[in-house]
Amino acid sequence: MSLLASRGLLRSLAKSSSTTTTAPLLRRSQLCSLVRPAAARHQTLSLILSKPTLPKTLALARWQSTERKNVNEVDAKREDNLAHEKLEAHPELVSAESSARPIMAETGDGADARGKAAVPVEEDTDMMAGIRGDLQTIRDTFSLEDVPRQAYYVGMAGVLPYLATSLSTVYCAYEINSAHEHGSGLFIDEKTAELALHVIEPIQVGYGAVIISFLGAIHWGLEWAAYGGMHGYPRYMIGIISTGLAWPTLLLPAEYALISQFLIFNFLYYADARACKRGWTPPWYTVYRFVLTFIVGGSIVVSLIGRGHIADKIEAAGSTPADRIRALRDSQGQSREEEEVARRRFLARKDEDEDEEEEEEEGEGEEEEE
């Protein structure tokens, strides 16, 4: 057994020594084959073959010595053919201006005369394409082409009272500010503008509650018409919740009522958008509701801005609109009485001045007669 183990060990050592000695010889043969002549390459081959080598090493050495050509050899025949070849003229491609191009420019976008594809021309990037796309989206949204004409006209007529009350609020706020700065309003006095403002408040808030209730009732009608199927309580709850949130806003102060209705309008738009996605409403209903909600929401924001400029200039009257109107009428009556008293005082003073002038004239006349 010991004899067999020693023989196996000797075989493995001989195999590893032959492998390690072959690699340096192979690299040396590759380097020498590039610079040595054929005789030297044959000598190198014989040197390699004298050592124990692998089959791959023998094949590589044979190819290096016999088949590989010298890289420095010149093909005289090929060079002679190229020297006698006549160059073809291509005036459509080569001209006085063909070699001069702007730095950022590209050459033609077609195929040249030799059939080779040229570099395509890169078009300039349109920097306004995104903005034009957004404007086109806004134009398509507000065009309401898919909305039935009757629903379009009725819906737009429904937001006109909201828009009118909003603009009236801004006008009254302007008159009140003008009266505080210059002593009098542009067309109406401060008390009249304040009275009109307190009349507009319940109209705007009450009309908003009516519109919110109407938007919820639309889903009841769609449920009764079985549009998109029968869905029962989930559809009825939209109308119930909208009405339950709208009417309590009448009990709030004007500013808080407008803010609450603004949030309710946006909540209803979200509910309508989800209903349209589920197929509970016509496909055009979401865009239709967006435009109407946009107008109403903008009107509420304008009203809040106008009221914010006169929050410290209007009097806090009674808790109800009737009390406010009564208090403003009393204040107007009091102001009229004060104006009447001032007018009478002015007239009495004027009469006294006239009497004094007459007495002075009579006294001067008597002195002249004496």
Coordinates of C-alpha atoms in Angstrom, one line a residue:
M1 CA 0.0 0.0 0.0
S2 CA 2.8 2.4 0.8
L3 CA 4.4 1.7 -2.6
L4 CA 1.2 2.5 -4.4
A5 CA 0.8 5.8 -2.5
S6 CA 4.3 6.9 -3.3
R7 CA 3.8 6.2 -7.0
G8 CA 0.6 8.2 -7.0
L9 CA 2.3 11.1 -5.3
L10 CA 5.1 11.1 -7.9
R11 CA 2.7 11.1 -10.8
S12 CA 0.9 14.2 -9.4
L13 CA 4.1 16.0 -8.9
A14 CA 5.2 15.3 -12.4
K15 CA 1.9 16.5 -13.8
S16 CA 2.0 19.7 -11.9
S17 CA 5.6 20.4 -12.9
S18 CA 4.8 19.9 -16.6
T19 CA 1.8 22.3 -16.3
T20 CA 3.8 25.0 -14.5
T21 CA 6.6 24.9 -17.0
T22 CA 4.4 25.0 -20.1
A23 CA 2.7 28.3 -19.3
P24 CA 6.0 30.4 -19.3
L25 CA 7.1 28.7 -22.5
L26 CA 3.8 29.4 -24.2
R27 CA 3.9 33.1 -23.3
R28 CA 7.6 33.3 -24.5
S29 CA 6.7 31.6 -27.8
Q30 CA 3.9 34.1 -28.4
L31 CA 6.2 37.1 -27.8
C32 CA 8.9 35.7 -29.9
S33 CA 6.7 34.8 -32.9
L34 CA 5.9 38.5 -33.4
V35 CA 9.5 39.6 -33.8
R36 CA 11.6 36.6 -34.8
P37 CA 11.8 35.2 -38.3
A38 CA 10.5 31.8 -39.4
A39 CA 13.7 29.9 -38.5
A40 CA 13.5 31.3 -35.0
R41 CA 9.9 30.3 -34.7
H42 CA 10.7 26.7 -35.7
Q43 CA 13.4 26.6 -33.1
T44 CA 11.0 27.7 -30.5
L45 CA 8.5 25.1 -31.6
S46 CA 11.2 22.4 -31.3
L47 CA 12.1 23.7 -27.9
I48 CA 8.5 23.5 -26.7
L49 CA 7.9 20.1 -28.2
S50 CA 11.0 18.8 -26.3
K51 CA 9.1 19.5 -23.1
P52 CA 6.0 17.7 -21.9
T53 CA 3.1 19.9 -23.0
L54 CA -0.7 19.8 -23.3
P55 CA -2.6 19.3 -26.6
K56 CA -3.9 22.9 -26.5
T57 CA -0.3 24.2 -26.2
L58 CA 0.8 22.1 -29.2
A59 CA -2.0 23.4 -31.4
L60 CA -1.3 27.0 -30.4
A61 CA 2.4 26.7 -31.0
R62 CA 1.8 25.1 -34.4
W63 CA -0.6 27.9 -35.5
Q64 CA 1.9 30.6 -34.3
S65 CA 4.7 29.1 -36.3
T66 CA 3.0 28.2 -39.6
E67 CA -0.3 30.0 -40.3
R68 CA 0.0 33.4 -38.6
K69 CA 1.4 36.1 -41.0
N70 CA 3.8 38.8 -39.9
V71 CA 1.9 41.9 -39.0
N72 CA 4.5 44.1 -40.7
E73 CA 4.2 42.4 -44.1
V74 CA 2.9 44.7 -46.9
D75 CA 0.5 43.5 -49.6
A76 CA 2.2 45.1 -52.6
K77 CA -0.5 44.0 -55.0
R78 CA -3.3 45.5 -52.9
E79 CA -1.4 48.7 -52.6
D80 CA -0.8 48.9 -56.3
N81 CA -4.5 48.4 -57.0
L82 CA -5.4 51.2 -54.6
A83 CA -2.9 53.5 -56.2
H84 CA -4.4 53.1 -59.7
E85 CA -8.0 53.3 -58.5
K86 CA -9.8 56.5 -59.6
L87 CA -11.8 58.4 -57.0
E88 CA -15.5 59.0 -57.8
A89 CA -16.8 62.5 -57.6
H90 CA -20.0 63.2 -55.5
P91 CA -20.8 66.9 -55.9
E92 CA -24.2 66.5 -54.2
L93 CA -22.4 65.4 -51.0
V94 CA -18.9 67.0 -51.2
S95 CA -18.8 70.8 -51.9
A96 CA -17.2 73.9 -50.6
E97 CA -19.7 74.2 -47.8
S98 CA -20.0 70.5 -47.0
S99 CA -17.2 70.4 -44.6
A100 CA -18.3 73.6 -42.7
R101 CA -21.3 73.0 -40.4
P102 CA -22.6 74.7 -37.3
I103 CA -21.6 73.1 -34.1
M104 CA -25.1 72.1 -33.0
A105 CA -26.3 71.2 -36.5
E106 CA -26.7 67.7 -38.1
T107 CA -26.2 66.6 -41.7
G108 CA -29.0 65.4 -44.0
D109 CA -31.8 63.1 -43.0
G110 CA -32.0 60.8 -46.0
A111 CA -29.7 58.3 -47.8
D112 CA -26.7 59.5 -49.7
A113 CA -25.8 58.5 -53.3
R114 CA -23.8 55.5 -52.1
G115 CA -26.8 54.1 -50.4
K116 CA -25.5 54.7 -46.9
A117 CA -28.0 56.0 -44.4
A118 CA -27.1 59.5 -43.1
V119 CA -27.5 60.7 -39.6
P120 CA -31.2 61.8 -39.1
V121 CA -31.8 65.4 -38.3
E122 CA -32.9 66.0 -34.7
E123 CA -35.8 68.4 -34.4
D124 CA -35.6 71.3 -32.0
T125 CA -37.3 70.7 -28.7
D126 CA -40.5 72.6 -28.3
M127 CA -40.2 74.3 -24.9
M128 CA -43.8 75.5 -25.0
A129 CA -45.3 72.1 -25.8
G130 CA -46.1 71.4 -22.1
I131 CA -47.8 74.7 -21.6
R132 CA -49.8 74.4 -24.8
G133 CA -50.9 70.9 -23.7
D134 CA -52.1 72.2 -20.3
L135 CA -54.0 75.1 -22.0
Q136 CA -55.6 72.6 -24.4
T137 CA -56.6 70.5 -21.4
I138 CA -58.2 73.5 -19.7
R139 CA -60.0 74.5 -22.9
D140 CA -61.4 70.9 -23.4
T141 CA -62.5 70.8 -19.8
F142 CA -64.4 74.1 -19.9
S143 CA -65.9 73.5 -23.3
L144 CA -68.4 70.9 -22.0
E145 CA -69.0 69.5 -25.5
D146 CA -70.4 66.3 -24.2
V147 CA -72.8 67.9 -21.8
P148 CA -76.4 68.2 -23.0
R149 CA -77.3 71.8 -24.0
Q150 CA -80.3 72.0 -21.7
A151 CA -78.4 70.8 -18.7
Y152 CA -75.6 73.2 -19.6
Y153 CA -77.9 76.3 -19.8
V154 CA -79.8 75.4 -16.6
G155 CA -76.6 74.7 -14.6
M156 CA -75.0 78.0 -15.7
A157 CA -78.2 79.9 -14.8
G158 CA -78.1 78.3 -11.4
V159 CA -74.7 79.7 -10.5
L160 CA -75.6 83.3 -11.6
P161 CA -77.3 84.2 -8.2
Y162 CA -74.2 83.0 -6.4
L163 CA -72.0 85.1 -8.6
A164 CA -74.2 88.1 -8.2
T165 CA -74.3 88.0 -4.4
S166 CA -70.5 87.6 -4.4
L167 CA -69.9 90.6 -6.6
S168 CA -72.4 92.6 -4.5
T169 CA -70.5 91.7 -1.4
V170 CA -67.3 93.1 -2.9
Y171 CA -69.1 96.3 -4.0
C172 CA -70.5 96.9 -0.6
A173 CA -67.1 96.3 1.0
Y174 CA -65.6 98.8 -1.4
E175 CA -68.2 101.5 -0.5
I176 CA -67.6 100.9 3.2
N177 CA -63.8 101.2 2.8
S178 CA -64.3 104.3 0.7
A179 CA -66.5 105.9 3.4
H180 CA -63.9 105.2 6.1
E181 CA -61.1 106.7 4.1
H182 CA -62.7 109.7 2.4
G183 CA -65.7 110.3 4.6
S184 CA -68.4 109.2 2.0
G185 CA -68.9 106.4 -0.4
L186 CA -68.7 106.5 -4.1
F187 CA -72.4 106.1 -4.9
I188 CA -74.0 105.1 -1.6
D189 CA -73.2 106.0 2.0
E190 CA -71.7 103.7 4.6
K191 CA -74.9 102.8 6.4
T192 CA -76.7 101.9 3.2
A193 CA -73.8 99.7 2.1
E194 CA -73.8 98.0 5.4
L195 CA -77.5 97.4 5.3
A196 CA -77.2 95.9 1.8
L197 CA -74.4 93.7 3.0
H198 CA -76.5 92.3 5.8
V199 CA -79.3 91.6 3.4
I200 CA -77.0 89.8 1.0
E201 CA -75.6 87.5 3.7
P202 CA -78.7 85.4 4.3
I203 CA -79.5 85.3 0.6
Q204 CA -76.1 83.9 -0.3
V205 CA -76.0 81.4 2.6
G206 CA -79.6 80.2 2.1
Y207 CA -79.1 79.8 -1.7
G208 CA -76.0 77.8 -1.1
A209 CA -77.9 75.4 1.2
V210 CA -80.6 75.0 -1.5
I211 CA -78.0 74.2 -4.1
I212 CA -76.3 71.6 -1.9
S213 CA -79.6 69.9 -1.2
F214 CA -80.4 69.8 -4.9
L215 CA -77.0 68.2 -5.7
G216 CA -77.8 65.5 -3.2
A217 CA -81.3 65.0 -4.6
I218 CA -79.9 64.3 -8.1
H219 CA -78.7 60.9 -6.8
W220 CA -82.2 60.1 -5.6
G221 CA -83.5 60.7 -9.1
L222 CA -80.7 58.5 -10.6
E223 CA -81.6 55.7 -8.2
W224 CA -85.3 55.9 -9.0
A225 CA -84.4 55.8 -12.7
A226 CA -82.2 52.8 -12.1
Y227 CA -79.3 54.5 -13.9
G228 CA -76.3 52.1 -13.6
G229 CA -78.4 49.7 -11.6
M230 CA -80.1 49.8 -8.2
H231 CA -77.7 50.5 -5.4
G232 CA -80.1 51.4 -2.5
Y233 CA -78.8 53.0 0.6
P234 CA -75.3 53.9 -0.6
R235 CA -76.8 56.1 -3.2
Y236 CA -79.6 57.5 -1.0
M237 CA -77.0 58.5 1.7
I238 CA -75.4 61.0 -0.6
G239 CA -78.6 63.1 -0.7
I240 CA -79.2 62.6 3.0
I241 CA -75.7 63.6 4.1
S242 CA -75.6 66.7 1.8
T243 CA -78.9 68.0 3.1
G244 CA -78.0 67.3 6.7
L245 CA -74.7 69.3 6.3
A246 CA -76.1 72.2 4.3
W247 CA -79.0 73.6 6.4
P248 CA -77.2 73.9 9.8
T249 CA -74.9 76.4 8.2
L250 CA -77.7 78.9 8.3
L251 CA -77.2 79.1 12.1
L252 CA -73.5 80.0 11.8
P253 CA -72.1 83.5 11.3
A254 CA -71.7 84.5 7.7
E255 CA -68.0 83.9 7.4
Y256 CA -68.2 80.4 9.0
A257 CA -71.2 79.5 7.0
L258 CA -69.5 80.4 3.7
I259 CA -66.4 78.4 4.7
S260 CA -68.5 75.4 5.7
Q261 CA -70.4 75.5 2.4
F262 CA -67.2 75.7 0.5
L263 CA -66.0 72.5 2.1
I264 CA -69.4 70.8 1.5
F265 CA -69.3 71.7 -2.2
N266 CA -65.9 70.1 -2.6
F267 CA -66.9 67.0 -0.6
L268 CA -69.9 66.6 -2.9
Y269 CA -67.7 67.0 -6.0
Y270 CA -65.5 64.2 -4.7
A271 CA -68.6 62.0 -4.0
D272 CA -69.9 62.7 -7.5
A273 CA -66.6 61.9 -9.1
R274 CA -66.5 58.5 -7.4
A275 CA -70.1 57.8 -8.4
C276 CA -69.3 58.6 -12.0
K277 CA -66.3 56.3 -11.9
R278 CA -68.6 53.5 -10.6
G279 CA -71.1 54.1 -13.4
W280 CA -73.8 55.6 -11.2
T281 CA -73.9 58.9 -13.2
P282 CA -73.5 59.8 -16.9
P283 CA -69.9 60.0 -18.1
W284 CA -70.1 63.8 -18.7
Y285 CA -71.4 64.5 -15.1
T286 CA -67.9 64.8 -13.5
V287 CA -66.7 67.5 -15.9
Y288 CA -70.1 69.3 -15.6
R289 CA -69.9 69.3 -11.8
F290 CA -66.2 70.4 -11.8
V291 CA -67.1 73.6 -13.8
L292 CA -70.1 74.5 -11.6
T293 CA -68.1 73.8 -8.4
F294 CA -65.3 75.9 -9.7
I295 CA -67.6 78.9 -10.3
V296 CA -69.3 78.5 -6.9
G297 CA -66.1 78.0 -5.0
G298 CA -64.5 81.0 -6.7
S299 CA -67.6 83.1 -5.7
I300 CA -67.3 82.0 -2.1
V301 CA -63.6 82.9 -2.0
V302 CA -64.3 86.3 -3.5
S303 CA -67.0 86.9 -0.9
L304 CA -64.7 85.9 2.0
I305 CA -61.9 88.2 0.7
G306 CA -64.3 91.2 0.4
R307 CA -65.7 90.6 3.9
G308 CA -62.2 90.2 5.3
H309 CA -61.3 93.8 4.3
I310 CA -64.2 95.2 6.4
A311 CA -64.3 92.8 9.3
D312 CA -63.4 95.6 11.8
K313 CA -65.5 98.3 10.1
I314 CA -69.0 96.9 10.3
E315 CA -71.1 96.8 13.4
A316 CA -72.0 93.6 15.2
A317 CA -75.8 93.8 15.1
G318 CA -78.4 91.4 16.3
S319 CA -78.2 87.6 16.0
T320 CA -80.8 87.4 13.3
P321 CA -81.1 89.2 9.9
A322 CA -84.3 90.9 11.0
D323 CA -82.6 92.3 14.1
R324 CA -79.7 93.6 12.0
I325 CA -82.0 95.3 9.5
R326 CA -84.0 96.9 12.4
A327 CA -80.9 98.1 14.1
L328 CA -79.6 99.6 10.9
R329 CA -82.9 101.3 10.2
D330 CA -82.9 102.8 13.7
S331 CA -79.4 104.1 13.2
Q332 CA -80.4 105.6 9.8
G333 CA -83.4 107.3 11.5
Q334 CA -81.2 108.6 14.2
S335 CA -78.7 110.0 11.6
R336 CA -81.6 111.6 9.7
E337 CA -82.8 113.3 12.9
E338 CA -79.3 114.6 13.6
E339 CA -79.0 115.9 10.1
E340 CA -82.4 117.7 10.6
V341 CA -81.3 119.2 13.9
A342 CA -78.0 120.4 12.3
R343 CA -80.0 121.8 9.3
R344 CA -82.3 123.8 11.6
R345 CA -79.4 125.1 13.6
F346 CA -77.8 126.2 10.4
L347 CA -81.0 128.0 9.2
A348 CA -81.5 129.7 12.5
R349 CA -77.9 130.9 12.5
K350 CA -78.4 132.1 9.0
D351 CA -81.6 134.0 10.0
E352 CA -79.8 135.6 12.9
D353 CA -77.0 136.8 10.7
E354 CA -79.5 138.3 8.2
D355 CA -81.3 140.1 11.1
E356 CA -78.1 141.5 12.3
E357 CA -77.2 142.8 8.9
E358 CA -80.6 144.4 8.5
E359 CA -80.2 146.1 11.9
E360 CA -76.8 147.4 10.9
E361 CA -78.1 148.8 7.6
E362 CA -81.0 150.5 9.4
G363 CA -78.6 152.1 11.9
E364 CA -76.4 153.4 9.2
G365 CA -79.4 154.9 7.4
E366 CA -80.6 156.8 10.5
E367 CA -77.2 158.2 11.1
E368 CA -77.1 159.6 7.5
E369 CA -80.5 161.3 7.9
E370 CA -79.4 163.0 11.1

